[in-house]
Amino acid sequence: MTPVETGTPGVPVVLASGSPRRRELLTGLGVPFTVQVSGEPEDSREADPARLAAELALLKGRAVARTAQGSVVIAADTVVAAGAALLGKPESAHENEVFLRRLSGRTHEVYTGVAVLSGGSEMVEVARTAVTFRTLLPQEIAFYAASGEGLDKAGGYGIQGLGMALVERLEGEYSNVVGFPLSVVTRLLRGAGVPVWGTLGAGAE
């Protein structure tokens, strides 16, 4: 993918993700950046969702950092856990319906790993949000799956779109469910010397 520039000149930051949602959220933090998709296969035998999210974020970040020396690289990966099952991106509307039936009327966990790599150092942190779906009617499940919105999203739904109508309550950070927990992103970027909203935080002038 051709790098996409946004914001104003400043600390060189590379977002290792093609997600338009992550791009929009990072832009909102006032951070100038380019986009470089890692292309790293998201394969792992790790079964713990938090460790998996951290591992995949680091894999993506390292792949981009190899070709973006001198930059601060930020990468993220989101994992949805429904009990012992890990729900990735559904491959069809039918599989999306299967996911939604599993989530209907229940609480599941969303984990997003965020990795920031700079000058040979690596920082990674994982955010967790508990999401409870209301009990969904079969017609609602079919309607949402047919919309196609959930096909490119872990867990098979997008909380920032039509999927917000599926959710009854959250315990944790909303932006984490979108796939880019802003509290974590802000903390790690500032830790790497990148101003967020024009400041490095406490003690900055």
CSV table of C-alpha atoms in Angstrom, one decimal:
chain,number,residue,atom,x,y,z
A,1,MET,CA,0.0,0.0,0.0
A,2,THR,CA,1.2,3.5,-0.8
A,3,PRO,CA,1.9,5.4,2.4
A,4,VAL,CA,-0.8,7.9,3.2
A,5,GLU,CA,0.2,11.1,4.9
A,6,THR,CA,-2.1,13.1,7.3
A,7,GLY,CA,-1.7,15.8,9.8
A,8,THR,CA,1.3,18.2,9.9
A,9,PRO,CA,5.0,17.6,9.8
A,10,GLY,CA,6.5,16.4,13.1
A,11,VAL,CA,7.7,13.3,14.8
A,12,PRO,CA,7.8,10.5,12.1
A,13,VAL,CA,5.1,8.0,13.0
A,14,VAL,CA,4.1,5.0,11.0
A,15,LEU,CA,0.7,3.3,11.5
A,16,ALA,CA,1.1,-0.4,10.8
A,17,SER,CA,-2.5,-0.9,9.9
A,18,GLY,CA,-4.8,-0.4,6.9
A,19,SER,CA,-7.8,0.0,9.1
A,20,PRO,CA,-9.7,3.2,8.3
A,21,ARG,CA,-11.1,3.2,11.9
A,22,ARG,CA,-7.6,3.2,13.4
A,23,ARG,CA,-6.5,5.9,10.9
A,24,GLU,CA,-9.4,8.1,11.9
A,25,LEU,CA,-8.8,7.7,15.6
A,26,LEU,CA,-5.1,8.4,15.3
A,27,THR,CA,-5.8,11.5,13.2
A,28,GLY,CA,-8.1,12.7,16.0
A,29,LEU,CA,-5.2,12.6,18.4
A,30,GLY,CA,-3.4,15.2,16.3
A,31,VAL,CA,-0.5,12.9,15.4
A,32,PRO,CA,1.1,13.2,11.9
A,33,PHE,CA,1.6,9.7,10.4
A,34,THR,CA,2.0,7.6,7.4
A,35,VAL,CA,0.3,4.2,6.8
A,36,GLN,CA,2.3,1.1,6.0
A,37,VAL,CA,0.5,-2.3,6.2
A,38,SER,CA,2.7,-5.0,7.5
A,39,GLY,CA,1.3,-7.9,5.5
A,40,GLU,CA,2.5,-10.2,8.3
A,41,PRO,CA,0.5,-13.4,8.5
A,42,GLU,CA,-1.7,-13.4,11.6
A,43,ASP,CA,-0.9,-17.0,12.6
A,44,SER,CA,-0.3,-18.0,16.2
A,45,ARG,CA,-0.8,-21.1,18.4
A,46,GLU,CA,-1.4,-18.8,21.4
A,47,ALA,CA,-4.8,-19.6,22.9
A,48,ASP,CA,-4.9,-16.8,25.6
A,49,PRO,CA,-6.7,-13.8,24.0
A,50,ALA,CA,-4.7,-11.1,25.8
A,51,ARG,CA,-1.4,-12.7,25.0
A,52,LEU,CA,-2.5,-13.4,21.4
A,53,ALA,CA,-3.5,-9.7,20.9
A,54,ALA,CA,-0.1,-8.6,22.2
A,55,GLU,CA,1.8,-11.1,20.1
A,56,LEU,CA,0.1,-10.2,16.9
A,57,ALA,CA,0.5,-6.4,17.5
A,58,LEU,CA,4.2,-7.0,18.0
A,59,LEU,CA,4.5,-9.1,14.9
A,60,LYS,CA,2.9,-6.4,12.8
A,61,GLY,CA,5.0,-3.7,14.3
A,62,ARG,CA,8.2,-5.5,13.9
A,63,ALA,CA,7.5,-6.3,10.2
A,64,VAL,CA,7.0,-2.6,9.5
A,65,ALA,CA,9.9,-1.4,11.8
A,66,ARG,CA,12.3,-3.4,9.7
A,67,THR,CA,11.7,-1.0,6.7
A,68,ALA,CA,10.8,2.1,8.7
A,69,GLN,CA,14.0,2.7,10.6
A,70,GLY,CA,14.1,6.1,12.3
A,71,SER,CA,10.3,6.2,12.8
A,72,VAL,CA,8.0,5.4,15.6
A,73,VAL,CA,5.9,2.5,14.6
A,74,ILE,CA,2.5,1.8,16.1
A,75,ALA,CA,0.6,-1.5,15.5
A,76,ALA,CA,-2.6,-3.0,16.9
A,77,ASP,CA,-4.5,-6.2,16.8
A,78,THR,CA,-8.0,-7.0,18.2
A,79,VAL,CA,-9.1,-10.4,19.5
A,80,VAL,CA,-12.7,-11.2,20.5
A,81,ALA,CA,-13.2,-14.0,23.0
A,82,ALA,CA,-16.6,-15.6,23.7
A,83,GLY,CA,-15.8,-18.0,26.5
A,84,ALA,CA,-13.0,-20.3,25.3
A,85,ALA,CA,-13.7,-19.5,21.6
A,86,LEU,CA,-11.8,-16.9,19.8
A,87,LEU,CA,-13.8,-15.2,17.1
A,88,GLY,CA,-11.9,-13.8,14.1
A,89,LYS,CA,-13.3,-12.2,11.0
A,90,PRO,CA,-16.2,-14.2,9.6
A,91,GLU,CA,-15.6,-15.4,6.0
A,92,SER,CA,-19.2,-15.3,4.9
A,93,ALA,CA,-22.6,-13.9,5.9
A,94,HIS,CA,-23.6,-17.4,7.1
A,95,GLU,CA,-20.6,-17.5,9.5
A,96,ASN,CA,-21.4,-14.0,10.6
A,97,GLU,CA,-24.8,-15.3,11.6
A,98,VAL,CA,-23.2,-18.1,13.6
A,99,PHE,CA,-21.0,-15.5,15.4
A,100,LEU,CA,-24.0,-13.3,16.3
A,101,ARG,CA,-26.1,-16.3,17.6
A,102,ARG,CA,-23.1,-17.1,19.9
A,103,LEU,CA,-22.9,-13.5,21.1
A,104,SER,CA,-26.7,-12.9,21.5
A,105,GLY,CA,-27.8,-12.2,25.1
A,106,ARG,CA,-24.3,-12.9,26.4
A,107,THR,CA,-21.2,-11.0,27.5
A,108,HIS,CA,-17.9,-11.4,25.6
A,109,GLU,CA,-14.5,-9.8,25.9
A,110,VAL,CA,-12.6,-7.7,23.4
A,111,TYR,CA,-8.9,-7.4,23.7
A,112,THR,CA,-6.7,-5.1,21.7
A,113,GLY,CA,-2.9,-5.2,21.8
A,114,VAL,CA,-1.1,-2.0,21.0
A,115,ALA,CA,2.6,-2.1,20.2
A,116,VAL,CA,4.9,1.0,19.8
A,117,LEU,CA,8.4,0.4,18.5
A,118,SER,CA,11.1,3.0,18.4
A,119,GLY,CA,14.9,3.0,18.3
A,120,GLY,CA,15.1,-0.7,19.1
A,121,SER,CA,12.7,-0.5,22.0
A,122,GLU,CA,9.3,-2.2,22.2
A,123,MET,CA,6.4,-1.3,24.3
A,124,VAL,CA,3.2,-3.3,24.3
A,125,GLU,CA,0.0,-3.1,26.3
A,126,VAL,CA,-3.4,-4.8,26.1
A,127,ALA,CA,-6.8,-3.2,26.8
A,128,ARG,CA,-9.9,-5.3,27.7
A,129,THR,CA,-13.5,-4.4,27.4
A,130,ALA,CA,-16.5,-6.6,28.3
A,131,VAL,CA,-19.3,-6.2,25.8
A,132,THR,CA,-22.9,-7.5,26.5
A,133,PHE,CA,-25.2,-8.0,23.6
A,134,ARG,CA,-28.9,-7.8,24.0
A,135,THR,CA,-30.9,-10.9,23.0
A,136,LEU,CA,-31.2,-10.7,19.2
A,137,LEU,CA,-34.1,-11.8,17.1
A,138,PRO,CA,-33.4,-14.2,14.3
A,139,GLN,CA,-34.5,-11.6,11.8
A,140,GLU,CA,-32.1,-9.1,13.3
A,141,ILE,CA,-29.2,-11.5,13.0
A,142,ALA,CA,-30.0,-12.2,9.4
A,143,PHE,CA,-30.4,-8.5,8.6
A,144,TYR,CA,-27.1,-7.5,10.2
A,145,ALA,CA,-25.2,-10.4,8.6
A,146,ALA,CA,-26.6,-9.5,5.2
A,147,SER,CA,-25.4,-5.9,5.6
A,148,GLY,CA,-21.8,-7.1,5.3
A,149,GLU,CA,-20.6,-4.7,7.9
A,150,GLY,CA,-19.2,-7.4,10.2
A,151,LEU,CA,-17.2,-9.3,7.5
A,152,ASP,CA,-14.0,-7.4,8.0
A,153,LYS,CA,-14.2,-7.1,11.8
A,154,ALA,CA,-13.1,-9.4,14.6
A,155,GLY,CA,-16.2,-10.9,16.2
A,156,GLY,CA,-18.3,-10.2,13.2
A,157,TYR,CA,-19.6,-6.7,14.2
A,158,GLY,CA,-18.7,-3.1,14.2
A,159,ILE,CA,-19.7,-1.1,17.3
A,160,GLN,CA,-19.1,2.2,15.5
A,161,GLY,CA,-21.7,1.4,12.8
A,162,LEU,CA,-24.9,-0.6,12.6
A,163,GLY,CA,-23.5,-2.9,15.2
A,164,MET,CA,-24.0,-0.4,18.0
A,165,ALA,CA,-27.7,-1.5,17.9
A,166,LEU,CA,-26.6,-5.0,19.0
A,167,VAL,CA,-24.9,-3.9,22.2
A,168,GLU,CA,-26.7,-3.5,25.6
A,169,ARG,CA,-23.7,-2.3,27.7
A,170,LEU,CA,-20.0,-2.0,27.9
A,171,GLU,CA,-17.5,-2.3,30.8
A,172,GLY,CA,-14.3,-0.7,29.6
A,173,GLU,CA,-13.2,1.6,26.9
A,174,TYR,CA,-15.4,2.1,23.8
A,175,SER,CA,-12.5,2.8,21.5
A,176,ASN,CA,-11.0,-0.5,22.4
A,177,VAL,CA,-14.0,-2.3,20.9
A,178,VAL,CA,-13.4,-0.1,17.7
A,179,GLY,CA,-9.9,-1.6,17.7
A,180,PHE,CA,-7.7,1.2,18.9
A,181,PRO,CA,-7.9,1.9,22.7
A,182,LEU,CA,-7.0,5.6,22.9
A,183,SER,CA,-5.9,5.7,26.5
A,184,VAL,CA,-3.3,3.0,25.7
A,185,VAL,CA,-2.3,4.6,22.3
A,186,THR,CA,-1.9,8.0,24.0
A,187,ARG,CA,0.2,6.6,26.8
A,188,LEU,CA,2.5,4.6,24.6
A,189,LEU,CA,3.0,7.2,22.0
A,190,ARG,CA,3.9,9.8,24.6
A,191,GLY,CA,6.3,7.3,26.1
A,192,ALA,CA,8.0,7.1,22.8
A,193,GLY,CA,8.3,10.9,22.6
A,194,VAL,CA,5.4,11.5,20.3
A,195,PRO,CA,3.2,14.5,21.3
A,196,VAL,CA,-0.5,13.7,21.5
A,197,TRP,CA,-2.8,16.8,21.2
A,198,GLY,CA,0.4,18.8,21.1
A,199,THR,CA,1.8,17.6,24.4
A,200,LEU,CA,3.8,14.9,25.9
A,201,GLY,CA,1.6,14.9,29.0
A,202,ALA,CA,2.5,15.5,32.7
A,203,GLY,CA,5.5,17.7,33.1
A,204,ALA,CA,5.6,18.7,29.4
A,205,GLU,CA,6.0,22.4,28.6
